[in-house]
Coordinates of C-alpha atoms and ligand atoms in Angstrom, one line a residue:
X1 CA 94.4 69.8 84.3
X2 CA 97.9 69.4 83.3
X3 CA 98.4 68.9 80.4
X4 CA 96.8 71.1 78.4
X5 CA 99.6 73.7 77.3
X6 CA 98.9 76.2 74.9
X7 CA 101.9 78.3 73.5
X8 CA 101.5 81.8 75.2
X9 CA 103.9 84.7 77.1
X10 CA 104.5 84.4 80.6
X11 CA 102.7 87.8 80.9
X12 CA 99.8 86.1 79.9
X13 CA 100.4 83.2 82.2
X14 CA 100.9 85.2 85.0
X15 CA 98.0 87.4 84.8
X16 CA 95.4 84.6 83.9
X17 CA 97.3 82.6 87.1
X18 CA 96.6 85.5 89.6
X19 CA 92.9 86.4 88.4
X20 CA 92.5 82.2 89.0
X21 CA 94.2 82.6 92.9
X22 CA 91.9 85.5 93.5
X23 CA 93.8 88.2 93.1
X24 CA 91.8 91.8 93.2
X25 CA 94.9 94.2 93.4
X26 CA 98.6 93.8 92.4
X27 CA 100.7 96.4 94.1
X28 CA 103.9 98.2 92.4
X29 CA 106.6 100.6 91.8
X30 CA 107.2 100.6 87.8
X31 CA 108.6 98.6 85.9
X32 CA 108.6 95.5 86.7
X33 CA 107.0 92.4 84.1
X34 CA 105.4 95.1 82.7
X35 CA 104.0 92.8 79.4
X36 CA 101.8 91.4 82.4
X37 CA 100.9 94.3 83.7
X38 CA 99.2 95.8 80.0
X39 CA 97.9 92.0 79.1
X40 CA 96.6 92.2 82.9
X41 CA 94.2 95.2 81.9
X42 CA 92.8 93.1 78.6
X43 CA 92.9 89.4 80.6
X44 CA 91.4 90.3 83.8
X45 CA 89.4 92.9 86.3
X46 CA 92.9 92.9 88.7
X47 CA 93.8 97.1 89.6
X48 CA 96.5 97.7 89.6
X49 CA 98.1 100.1 92.0
X50 CA 101.0 102.6 91.3
X51 CA 102.5 103.7 95.1
X52 CA 104.7 105.6 96.1
X53 CA 106.9 103.7 97.2
X54 CA 108.2 99.7 97.6
X55 CA 107.6 99.4 101.2
X56 CA 104.3 101.0 101.3
X57 CA 103.5 98.0 97.9
X58 CA 104.7 95.5 100.4
X59 CA 102.6 96.7 103.4
X60 CA 99.8 97.5 101.3
X61 CA 100.2 93.7 100.5
X62 CA 101.0 92.9 104.0
X63 CA 97.4 94.6 104.6
X64 CA 95.4 93.6 102.0
X65 CA 97.2 89.4 103.0
X66 CA 96.3 89.5 106.6
X67 CA 93.2 91.6 106.1
X68 CA 91.3 88.5 103.7
X69 CA 94.0 85.8 104.1
X70 CA 94.1 86.3 100.2
X71 CA 98.6 86.7 99.6
X72 CA 98.9 90.1 98.8
X73 CA 100.6 90.6 95.9
X74 CA 103.9 93.5 95.2
X75 CA 106.0 94.0 92.8
X76 CA 109.5 96.3 92.2
X77 CA 112.2 96.1 89.6
X78 CA 115.6 95.5 90.4
X79 CA 116.4 98.9 91.7
X80 CA 113.6 98.6 93.9
X81 CA 114.7 95.6 95.4
X82 CA 116.0 96.0 98.6
X83 CA 112.8 98.3 99.4
X84 CA 110.7 95.7 98.5
X85 CA 112.8 92.9 101.0
X86 CA 112.8 95.6 103.6
X87 CA 109.4 95.8 103.9
X88 CA 108.4 92.5 103.8
X89 CA 110.2 92.3 107.5
X90 CA 106.5 93.0 109.4
X91 CA 105.4 90.7 106.7
X92 CA 108.2 88.1 108.3
X93 CA 107.4 89.1 111.3
X94 CA 103.8 89.1 111.3
X95 CA 103.8 85.9 109.2
X96 CA 101.7 87.6 106.3
X97 CA 101.3 85.7 102.7
X98 CA 103.0 88.3 100.9
X99 CA 104.5 87.3 97.6
X100 CA 106.8 89.9 96.3
X101 CA 108.0 89.7 92.7
X102 CA 110.8 91.5 91.1
X103 CA 112.9 91.8 88.4
X104 CA 116.4 90.8 88.5
X105 CA 119.9 89.4 87.0
X106 CA 120.2 88.2 83.2
X107 CA 123.2 85.1 82.9
X108 CA 124.0 87.1 80.0
X109 CA 125.6 90.4 81.6
X110 CA 125.8 89.0 85.4
X111 CA 129.0 90.4 87.0
X112 CA 129.6 92.8 84.1
X113 CA 128.5 96.0 85.5
X114 CA 124.8 96.5 84.6
X115 CA 123.1 99.9 85.4
X116 CA 121.0 99.4 88.6
X117 CA 122.6 95.6 89.7
X118 CA 123.7 93.6 92.4
X119 CA 122.9 90.5 93.7
X120 CA 119.5 91.0 95.7
X121 CA 118.5 87.1 96.2
X122 CA 120.4 87.0 99.7
X123 CA 118.1 89.9 101.1
X124 CA 115.7 88.1 100.6
X125 CA 115.8 85.2 102.6
X126 CA 115.5 86.5 106.2
X127 CA 112.3 87.7 106.0
X128 CA 111.2 84.8 103.3
X129 CA 109.9 81.2 103.6
X130 CA 110.5 80.5 99.9
X131 CA 112.9 82.5 98.0
X132 CA 114.0 81.8 94.1
X133 CA 114.8 82.8 90.9
X134 CA 111.8 82.0 87.5
X135 CA 114.7 82.4 84.6
X136 CA 113.6 80.7 82.0
X137 CA 109.8 81.2 81.1
X138 CA 108.6 77.1 80.8
X139 CA 108.8 77.6 84.9
X140 CA 106.1 80.6 85.7
X141 CA 103.1 78.0 86.6
X142 CA 105.3 75.8 88.6
X143 CA 106.7 78.4 90.5
X144 CA 103.6 81.0 90.6
X145 CA 102.0 77.9 91.9
X146 CA 104.9 76.6 94.8
X147 CA 105.0 81.0 95.7
X148 CA 101.4 80.7 96.9
X149 CA 101.4 76.7 98.1
X150 CA 104.1 78.1 100.4
X151 CA 103.0 81.6 101.7
X152 CA 99.9 80.4 103.3
X153 CA 100.3 77.0 103.9
X154 CA 101.7 75.7 107.8
X155 CA 102.4 79.3 109.6
X156 CA 101.6 80.9 106.7
X157 CA 104.9 84.1 105.0
X158 CA 105.8 86.0 102.6
X159 CA 107.9 84.3 99.5
X160 CA 109.6 85.5 96.7
X161 CA 109.7 85.1 93.2
X162 CA 112.7 87.1 90.9
X163 CA 112.1 87.3 87.3
X164 CA 115.0 87.2 84.2
X165 CA 116.1 90.9 83.8
X166 CA 115.9 93.8 85.4
X167 CA 112.4 94.6 84.8
X168 CA 111.5 91.1 84.6
X169 CA 111.2 90.9 81.0
X170 CA 111.3 87.4 80.4
X171 CA 107.7 87.6 81.0
X172 CA 107.6 88.3 77.2
X173 CA 108.9 85.3 76.2
X174 CA 106.4 82.6 75.5
X175 CA 106.6 79.0 75.8
X176 CA 104.1 76.2 76.2
X177 CA 102.2 76.8 79.2
X178 CA 99.2 76.0 81.5
X179 CA 98.0 78.7 83.9
X180 CA 96.5 75.1 86.2
X181 CA 95.6 77.2 89.6
X182 CA 95.0 75.9 93.0
X183 CA 92.7 76.7 94.6
X184 CA 93.2 75.4 97.8
X185 CA 96.0 77.5 97.8
X186 CA 94.4 81.2 97.3
X187 CA 93.7 82.0 100.7
X188 CA 94.9 80.7 104.6
X189 CA 95.4 78.3 106.0
X190 CA 95.2 75.7 102.7
X191 CA 95.3 72.8 104.8
X192 CA 93.3 71.9 109.1
X193 CA 96.1 69.7 110.2
X194 CA 94.2 67.7 112.5
X195 CA 95.5 66.8 116.2
X196 CA 95.9 63.4 117.6
X197 CA 93.3 62.4 119.6
X198 CA 96.1 61.2 123.0
X199 CA 97.9 64.8 122.5
X200 CA 94.6 66.8 122.9
X201 CA 93.6 64.2 125.5
X202 CA 96.5 64.8 127.5
X203 CA 96.1 69.0 126.8
X204 CA 93.0 68.7 128.4
X205 CA 93.8 66.9 131.2
X206 CA 95.9 70.1 132.3
X207 CA 93.1 72.1 131.6
X208 CA 91.0 70.5 133.3
X209 CA 93.0 69.9 136.2
X210 CA 94.5 73.0 136.5
X211 CA 92.5 76.1 138.8
X212 CA 94.2 79.1 137.9
X213 CA 94.7 78.1 133.8
X214 CA 94.5 81.1 131.4
X215 CA 94.6 81.1 128.3
X216 CA 97.0 83.1 125.7
X217 CA 95.5 83.6 121.6
X218 CA 98.0 84.1 119.0
X219 CA 98.3 84.9 115.7
X220 CA 97.4 81.7 114.7
X221 CA 93.9 82.0 116.0
X222 CA 93.4 84.8 114.1
X223 CA 95.4 83.1 110.6
X224 CA 92.9 80.0 111.7
X225 CA 89.6 82.1 112.0
X226 CA 89.1 79.9 115.9
X227 CA 88.3 82.9 117.5
X228 CA 84.2 81.5 118.2
X229 CA 85.8 77.8 118.7
X230 CA 88.3 79.5 121.4
X231 CA 86.0 80.9 123.2
X232 CA 83.2 78.3 123.1
X233 CA 86.3 76.3 124.5
X234 CA 87.2 79.3 127.3
X235 CA 83.7 78.8 128.5
X236 CA 82.7 75.4 128.7
X237 CA 85.7 75.1 130.9
X238 CA 85.3 79.3 132.3
X239 CA 88.9 79.6 131.7
X240 CA 90.4 83.7 131.4
X241 CA 91.6 83.9 127.8
X242 CA 94.9 86.5 127.6
X243 CA 96.0 86.8 123.6
X244 CA 98.8 88.4 123.0
X245 CA 98.6 91.7 120.2
X246 CA 99.1 89.9 116.9
X247 CA 95.7 87.8 118.5
X248 CA 93.7 91.0 120.1
X249 CA 90.8 90.1 117.8
X250 CA 90.4 86.3 119.3
X251 CA 88.3 87.6 122.0
X252 CA 86.4 90.9 121.8
X253 CA 87.8 92.9 124.7
X254 CA 84.3 92.7 126.5
X255 CA 83.6 89.7 126.6
X256 CA 83.6 88.2 130.6
X257 CA 86.4 86.2 129.8
X258 CA 88.6 88.9 128.1
X259 CA 91.9 90.1 130.2
X260 CA 93.6 91.7 127.5
X261 CA 96.6 91.9 125.4
X262 CA 99.7 90.2 127.5
X263 CA 102.9 91.3 127.4
X264 CA 105.0 94.3 126.4
X265 CA 102.6 96.3 124.8
X266 CA 99.6 95.0 127.5
X267 CA 97.4 95.8 129.8
X268 CA 97.9 95.7 133.1
X269 CA 95.6 92.9 133.9
X270 CA 96.4 90.9 131.9
X271 CA 100.3 90.8 133.1
X272 CA 99.1 89.7 136.0
X273 CA 96.4 87.4 135.5
X274 CA 99.3 85.6 133.4
X275 CA 101.7 86.0 136.1
X276 CA 99.2 84.2 138.4
X277 CA 98.3 81.9 136.4
X278 CA 98.7 77.8 137.7
X279 CA 98.6 76.9 133.8
X280 CA 98.8 79.3 130.5
X281 CA 97.5 77.0 127.6
X282 CA 99.6 79.0 124.2
X283 CA 97.3 78.7 121.6
X284 CA 99.2 79.2 118.3
X285 CA 101.5 82.1 119.3
X286 CA 105.2 81.9 119.0
X287 CA 106.0 82.3 123.1
X288 CA 108.0 85.3 121.5
X289 CA 109.5 89.0 123.3
X290 CA 106.6 90.9 123.0
X291 CA 104.1 89.1 124.0
X292 CA 106.2 87.1 127.3
X293 CA 107.5 90.7 127.9
X294 CA 110.6 89.1 127.9
X295 CA 109.9 85.5 129.5
X296 CA 108.6 87.1 132.3
X297 CA 105.2 86.9 131.7
X298 CA 104.3 84.1 132.0
X299 CA 108.0 83.3 134.1
X300 CA 110.1 80.3 132.3
X301 CA 109.0 77.3 134.5
X302 CA 104.8 77.7 134.3
X303 CA 103.3 74.8 133.5
X304 CA 102.6 75.2 130.1
X305 CA 100.6 73.2 127.7
X306 CA 100.9 74.9 123.6
X307 CA 99.1 74.2 120.0
X308 CA 100.2 75.0 116.9
X309 CA 100.2 73.9 113.6
X310 CA 104.6 73.9 113.9
X311 CA 105.8 70.9 115.6
X312 CA 108.5 73.5 115.3
X313 CA 107.4 76.1 117.7
X314 CA 106.4 74.1 120.4
X315 CA 108.3 73.8 123.6
X316 CA 110.1 76.5 122.2
X317 CA 110.6 79.0 125.3
X318 CA 108.5 77.3 127.4
X319 CA 108.4 73.6 128.3
X320 CA 105.9 71.5 128.2
X321 CA 103.1 69.3 130.1
X322 CA 101.5 68.6 127.1
X323 CA 101.9 69.6 123.2
X324 CA 99.3 69.5 120.6
X325 CA 99.9 69.4 116.5
X326 CA 97.1 70.8 114.3
X327 CA 95.3 73.8 112.7
X328 CA 93.6 75.9 115.9
X329 CA 90.1 76.1 114.7
X330 CA 89.8 72.4 114.3
X331 CA 92.4 71.7 117.1
X332 CA 89.6 74.0 119.8
X333 CA 86.0 72.0 118.0
X334 CA 87.9 68.9 118.6
X335 CA 88.9 69.6 123.1
X336 CA 85.4 71.4 123.1
X337 CA 83.8 67.9 122.1
X338 CA 85.5 66.0 124.8
X339 CA 86.0 68.9 127.2
X340 CA 84.4 67.8 131.2
X341 CA 82.5 70.8 130.9
X342 CA 81.9 69.6 135.3
X343 CA 85.1 70.5 136.2
X344 CA 84.4 74.7 135.5
X345 CA 83.2 74.5 138.8
X346 CA 87.0 74.1 140.0
X347 CA 87.5 77.1 138.2
X348 CA 84.5 79.5 140.4
X349 CA 86.3 81.9 142.5
X350 CA 89.5 82.0 139.5
X351 CA 87.0 83.7 137.5
X352 CA 85.8 85.7 140.0
X353 CA 89.4 87.0 140.6
X354 CA 90.4 88.1 137.0
X355 CA 86.9 89.4 136.3
X356 CA 87.9 91.8 140.1
X357 CA 91.7 92.4 138.2
X358 CA 90.3 93.4 135.1
X359 CA 87.1 95.1 137.1
X360 CA 89.7 97.9 139.2
X361 CA 91.8 98.1 135.9
X362 CA 88.7 99.0 134.7
X363 CA 88.3 102.2 137.3
X364 CA 91.5 102.9 137.5
X365 CA 91.4 103.8 134.0
X366 CA 87.8 105.3 133.3
X367 CA 89.5 108.6 133.9
X368 CA 91.8 109.0 130.8
X369 CA 89.7 107.5 128.7
X370 CA 87.3 110.1 128.9
X371 CA 89.7 112.1 130.1
X372 CA 88.5 116.1 128.7
X373 CA 92.2 117.1 129.4
X374 CA 93.3 119.3 127.2
X375 CA 95.8 118.7 124.3
X376 CA 93.6 115.8 124.0
X377 CA 94.8 111.9 125.9
X378 CA 95.4 109.9 123.7
X379 CA 93.9 106.6 126.1
X380 CA 91.0 109.3 125.4
X381 CA 90.7 108.7 121.4
X382 CA 91.3 104.8 122.1
X383 CA 88.1 105.3 124.5
X384 CA 86.0 106.6 122.2
X385 CA 86.8 104.2 119.2
X386 CA 86.1 101.7 122.1
X387 CA 83.0 103.1 122.0
X388 CA 81.8 104.3 118.4
X389 CA 83.7 102.2 115.9
X390 CA 81.2 100.1 113.7
X391 CA 80.3 96.4 115.1
X392 CA 82.3 94.7 111.3
X393 CA 85.2 97.5 112.1
X394 CA 88.6 96.6 110.3
X395 CA 91.0 98.6 113.4
X396 CA 94.9 99.2 112.0
X397 CA 97.5 100.4 114.4
X398 CA 101.0 101.5 113.9
X399 CA 104.2 100.2 115.9
X400 CA 105.7 102.2 119.1
X401 CA 103.0 103.9 121.5
X402 CA 100.8 103.3 119.2
X403 CA 100.6 99.5 119.2
X404 CA 101.3 100.3 123.1
X405 CA 98.3 102.6 123.5
X406 CA 95.9 100.8 121.5
X407 CA 97.1 97.1 122.4
X408 CA 96.6 98.4 126.3
X409 CA 93.7 100.5 126.3
X410 CA 91.3 99.5 123.2
X411 CA 89.0 97.3 123.3
X412 CA 86.8 95.4 120.3
X413 CA 83.0 95.7 121.2
X414 CA 82.5 93.1 118.8
X415 CA 83.7 89.1 117.1
X416 CA 82.7 90.7 113.8
X417 CA 85.7 93.4 114.7
X418 CA 88.8 92.5 113.1
X419 CA 92.3 94.3 114.3
X420 CA 95.6 94.3 112.5
X421 CA 98.9 96.0 114.2
X422 CA 102.3 96.5 112.8
X423 CA 105.0 93.6 113.9
X424 CA 107.5 96.3 114.5
X425 CA 108.0 98.3 111.8
X426 CA 106.9 102.3 113.0
X427 CA 105.1 103.6 109.3
X428 CA 103.3 100.3 108.1
X429 CA 99.6 101.6 109.5
X430 CA 99.1 103.7 106.8
X431 CA 99.4 101.6 103.6
X432 CA 98.5 98.4 105.8
X433 CA 95.4 100.3 106.4
X434 CA 95.0 101.2 102.5
X435 CA 96.0 97.6 101.9
X436 CA 93.3 96.4 104.1
X437 CA 90.3 98.5 102.4
X438 CA 91.6 98.0 99.2
X439 CA 91.0 94.1 100.2
X440 CA 87.8 95.0 102.0
X441 CA 86.3 98.0 100.9
X442 CA 82.7 97.1 102.5
X443 CA 84.2 97.7 105.8
X444 CA 85.3 100.5 107.9
X445 CA 89.0 100.6 108.2
X446 CA 89.8 103.0 110.8
X447 CA 93.9 102.8 111.3
X448 CA 95.5 104.3 114.4
X449 CA 99.4 106.1 113.9
X450 CA 101.3 108.9 115.6
X451 CA 102.3 110.9 113.5
X452 CA 105.9 110.1 112.8
X453 CA 104.0 106.7 111.9
X454 CA 102.3 109.1 109.5
X455 CA 105.1 110.8 108.0
X456 CA 107.0 107.6 106.6
X457 CA 104.5 107.4 103.7
X458 CA 102.5 110.4 103.4
X459 CA 102.4 110.6 100.1
X460 CA 100.2 108.1 99.7
X461 CA 97.7 109.9 100.7
X462 CA 97.8 110.6 97.4
X463 CA 97.7 107.3 96.1
X464 CA 94.6 106.6 98.6
X465 CA 93.0 109.6 96.7
X466 CA 93.4 108.3 92.9
X467 CA 92.3 104.8 93.6
X468 CA 89.4 105.7 96.3
X469 CA 90.0 103.3 99.2
X470 CA 88.6 105.3 101.7
X471 CA 90.2 104.7 104.7
X472 CA 89.8 106.6 107.8
X473 CA 93.4 107.1 109.0
X474 CA 93.6 108.7 112.9
X475 CA 96.9 110.6 113.6
X476 CA 97.2 111.2 117.6
X477 CA 100.0 113.9 116.7
X478 CA 101.7 114.7 119.1
X479 CA 104.3 117.0 117.3
X480 CA 107.7 114.0 118.2
X481 CA 108.1 110.5 118.0
X482 CA 107.4 110.2 122.5
X483 CA 107.7 107.0 122.9
X484 CA 111.6 108.0 123.3
X485 CA 111.1 110.6 126.1
X486 CA 111.8 107.8 128.8
X487 CA 114.4 106.1 127.2
X488 CA 116.6 109.7 125.9
X489 CA 115.9 110.9 130.1
X490 CA 117.3 108.0 130.7
X491 CA 120.6 108.4 129.3
X492 CA 120.3 112.0 129.3
X493 CA 120.9 111.0 133.5
X494 CA 117.0 111.8 134.0
X495 CA 117.0 115.1 132.6
X496 CA 117.0 116.2 129.2
X497 CA 119.3 119.5 127.7
X498 CA 117.0 121.7 125.6
X499 CA 118.8 120.3 122.8
X500 CA 118.0 117.0 123.3
X501 CA 114.8 117.1 121.9
X502 CA 116.2 117.9 118.9
X503 CA 116.2 113.6 119.2
X504 CA 113.0 113.5 118.7
X505 CA 110.7 116.5 119.0
X506 CA 109.5 117.8 114.7
X507 CA 107.6 120.4 113.6
X508 CA 104.0 121.8 114.9
X509 CA 101.6 120.5 111.6
X510 CA 98.2 120.0 110.8
X511 CA 98.1 117.2 108.8
X512 CA 94.4 118.3 107.9
X513 CA 95.1 120.6 105.5
X514 CA 98.0 118.6 103.7
X515 CA 95.6 115.3 103.7
X516 CA 93.3 118.8 102.2
X517 CA 95.6 119.5 100.1
X518 CA 96.0 116.2 98.5
X519 CA 92.1 115.9 97.4
X520 CA 91.3 113.6 101.0
X521 CA 89.3 114.7 103.9
X522 CA 90.9 116.6 106.7
X523 CA 89.8 117.0 109.8
X524 CA 91.0 118.6 113.0
X525 CA 90.4 117.5 116.4
X526 CA 91.6 119.9 118.5
X527 CA 88.4 119.5 121.8
X528 CA 88.6 115.3 123.0
X529 CA 84.1 116.6 122.4
X530 CA 84.9 116.9 118.8
X531 CA 86.5 113.4 118.0
X532 CA 82.9 111.3 118.1
X533 CA 81.6 113.9 115.8
X534 CA 85.2 113.6 113.5
X535 CA 84.9 109.9 113.7
X536 CA 81.2 110.0 112.6
X537 CA 81.5 112.0 109.7
X538 CA 84.6 110.2 108.7
X539 CA 82.6 106.9 108.0
X540 CA 80.1 108.3 106.5
X541 CA 82.7 110.3 103.7
X542 CA 82.7 108.4 100.2
X543 CA 86.5 110.1 99.9
X544 CA 90.0 109.0 102.7
X545 CA 89.5 110.4 105.6
X546 CA 92.3 112.1 107.7
X547 CA 91.4 112.9 111.6
X548 CA 94.8 115.0 112.5
X549 CA 93.9 115.2 116.6
X550 CA 96.4 117.1 118.3
X551 CA 97.3 115.9 121.4
X552 CA 99.2 115.6 124.1
X553 CA 103.1 115.4 123.8
X554 CA 103.8 114.7 127.2
X555 CA 101.3 111.3 127.5
X556 CA 103.7 108.6 127.4
X557 CA 101.5 105.3 127.8
X558 CA 102.2 102.9 130.7
X559 CA 104.6 100.2 130.9
X560 CA 104.6 96.7 131.5
X561 CA 104.2 94.9 134.9
X562 CA 105.7 91.8 135.5
Ligands
TPP1 C1 111.3 101.3 110.9 C2 111.6 101.8 112.1 N1 112.4 103.7 112.6 C3 112.4 103.2 113.7 C4 111.5 102.9 115.4 C5 111.5 103.0 117.0 N2 110.4 103.6 116.4 C6 109.6 102.8 117.3 S1 108.4 104.2 118.5 C7 109.1 105.3 117.4 C8 108.4 107.2 117.4 C9 107.0 107.2 117.3 O1 106.6 108.0 117.0 P1 105.1 108.2 116.6 O2 104.4 107.6 116.0 O3 104.9 109.8 116.4 O4 104.0 108.3 118.5 P2 104.5 108.5 119.7 O5 105.9 107.9 120.5 O6 104.5 110.3 119.3 O7 103.0 108.3 120.2 C10 110.5 105.2 117.1 C11 110.8 106.0 116.4 C12 110.5 101.4 114.7 N3 110.1 101.0 115.7 N4 110.8 101.4 113.2

């Protein structure tokens, strides 16, 4: 209740507020808000994870946020601030509610060449929704509340607070403070804005009148927790559903109306279906370059409708026949309540055609998804993950080839499974998987990464061991970043020189052995038939596990069709 101030330090206020918002972990490289960390020990149950780089701290906070819907907290002192800002880029691109806190400049010493100091604030501008300084201890309560409010409201996203002092020493000062928290803003979504009825009816009229419609479900569906409503509406009106990479867990891959991930890191069947549609309904999607294969799938001019919590997103890339501004879950529930189910029959031929396209994709890829080739094909790993992951697994996937393989080849098999992917940063997935496991310790977390991706933050195997973060990490170990191969083939005129390989290959490495040396369990898999067993024992282990799968350096993921 406002108006109940009492004398306390900024540190005590911060600790009480973080606890009050339900924060269970903070990820940091020391030393920042030192006093806060000290008082957290006696005043809270928050775990203070000291990790190996500020980017790791940001990615763990991001994984924590995407897995739980609660803001993930990461921190750095002034010299590490730009590393932390760099780590927020993926959270920004993925609309993940991460709150970053750093130490910053003191008015008394600005511009005097203080050790390690520059003006960090501009670096946070492009990767945050709210980027502010806290220069006076009296501002702790309102600024922390504003940080939480902004991170989880509307389209969620990162925020940054910079605290006075290179280590944020303002936290040691005292004032009359009230550590009030607003439960409403402790997780995504903070509010569920209702759409207006006329726009719902206009959208429904378009969908019901279409003979070949498709839904493209984006990350807004997952942020809203709207998967059940999405599937119910698709079933009621018989509309196939494609997803963005960020919305992949909106519908299980084995659902009869699921066509797969559309766009650049996609499944061929999804692109074919979306390009064959007479109406595309984007829900919680940015309609960005990755989801639309740079606006070729669907082509600009294809009739479209769009539903988004953020009115500014409506019509950004596709002229719309109907636009609905509202939370995805309540909007889809309203649509379902008002839907004319009798119109579904109009789409029977289209649904049959779509199912045939999907079936043909499965038939064409059965051999690689079950391949016994040695070295192992990455598609076989994806196939085995589809077949063997538990119903409540959280799957975390890196970018580049990892994003292509898993986006296109892996199927979720239960509505209880979650899927989170790097929005572009190589190396994101391994720490993000650890963060996800911190947030959801009772659920199995399985990360899929390439070896180039793992190298970035390999030191944090030690973090996982020290903090008993029992996530499973699967490394597609081809001794290279072979997604780059095609591009170098091209610039070498079709055939690379022997020396050109130095541009994208690494030394061969046994990651299982490295993991064992750091105290984790390492399992080396060289034969495809051994993968499922390795996964089963990894999921039972009570330690972090790294499954090092030796794969084919010549395996290249299929390119998107348009
Ligand atoms: C921060 C960052 N730097 C560079 C890239 C460009 N990039 C995308 S994939 C890739 C190589 C991926 O290698 P690996 O993770 O081993 O997977 P593989 O291609 O071998 O399957 C690179 C360098 C990126 N996405 N992010």
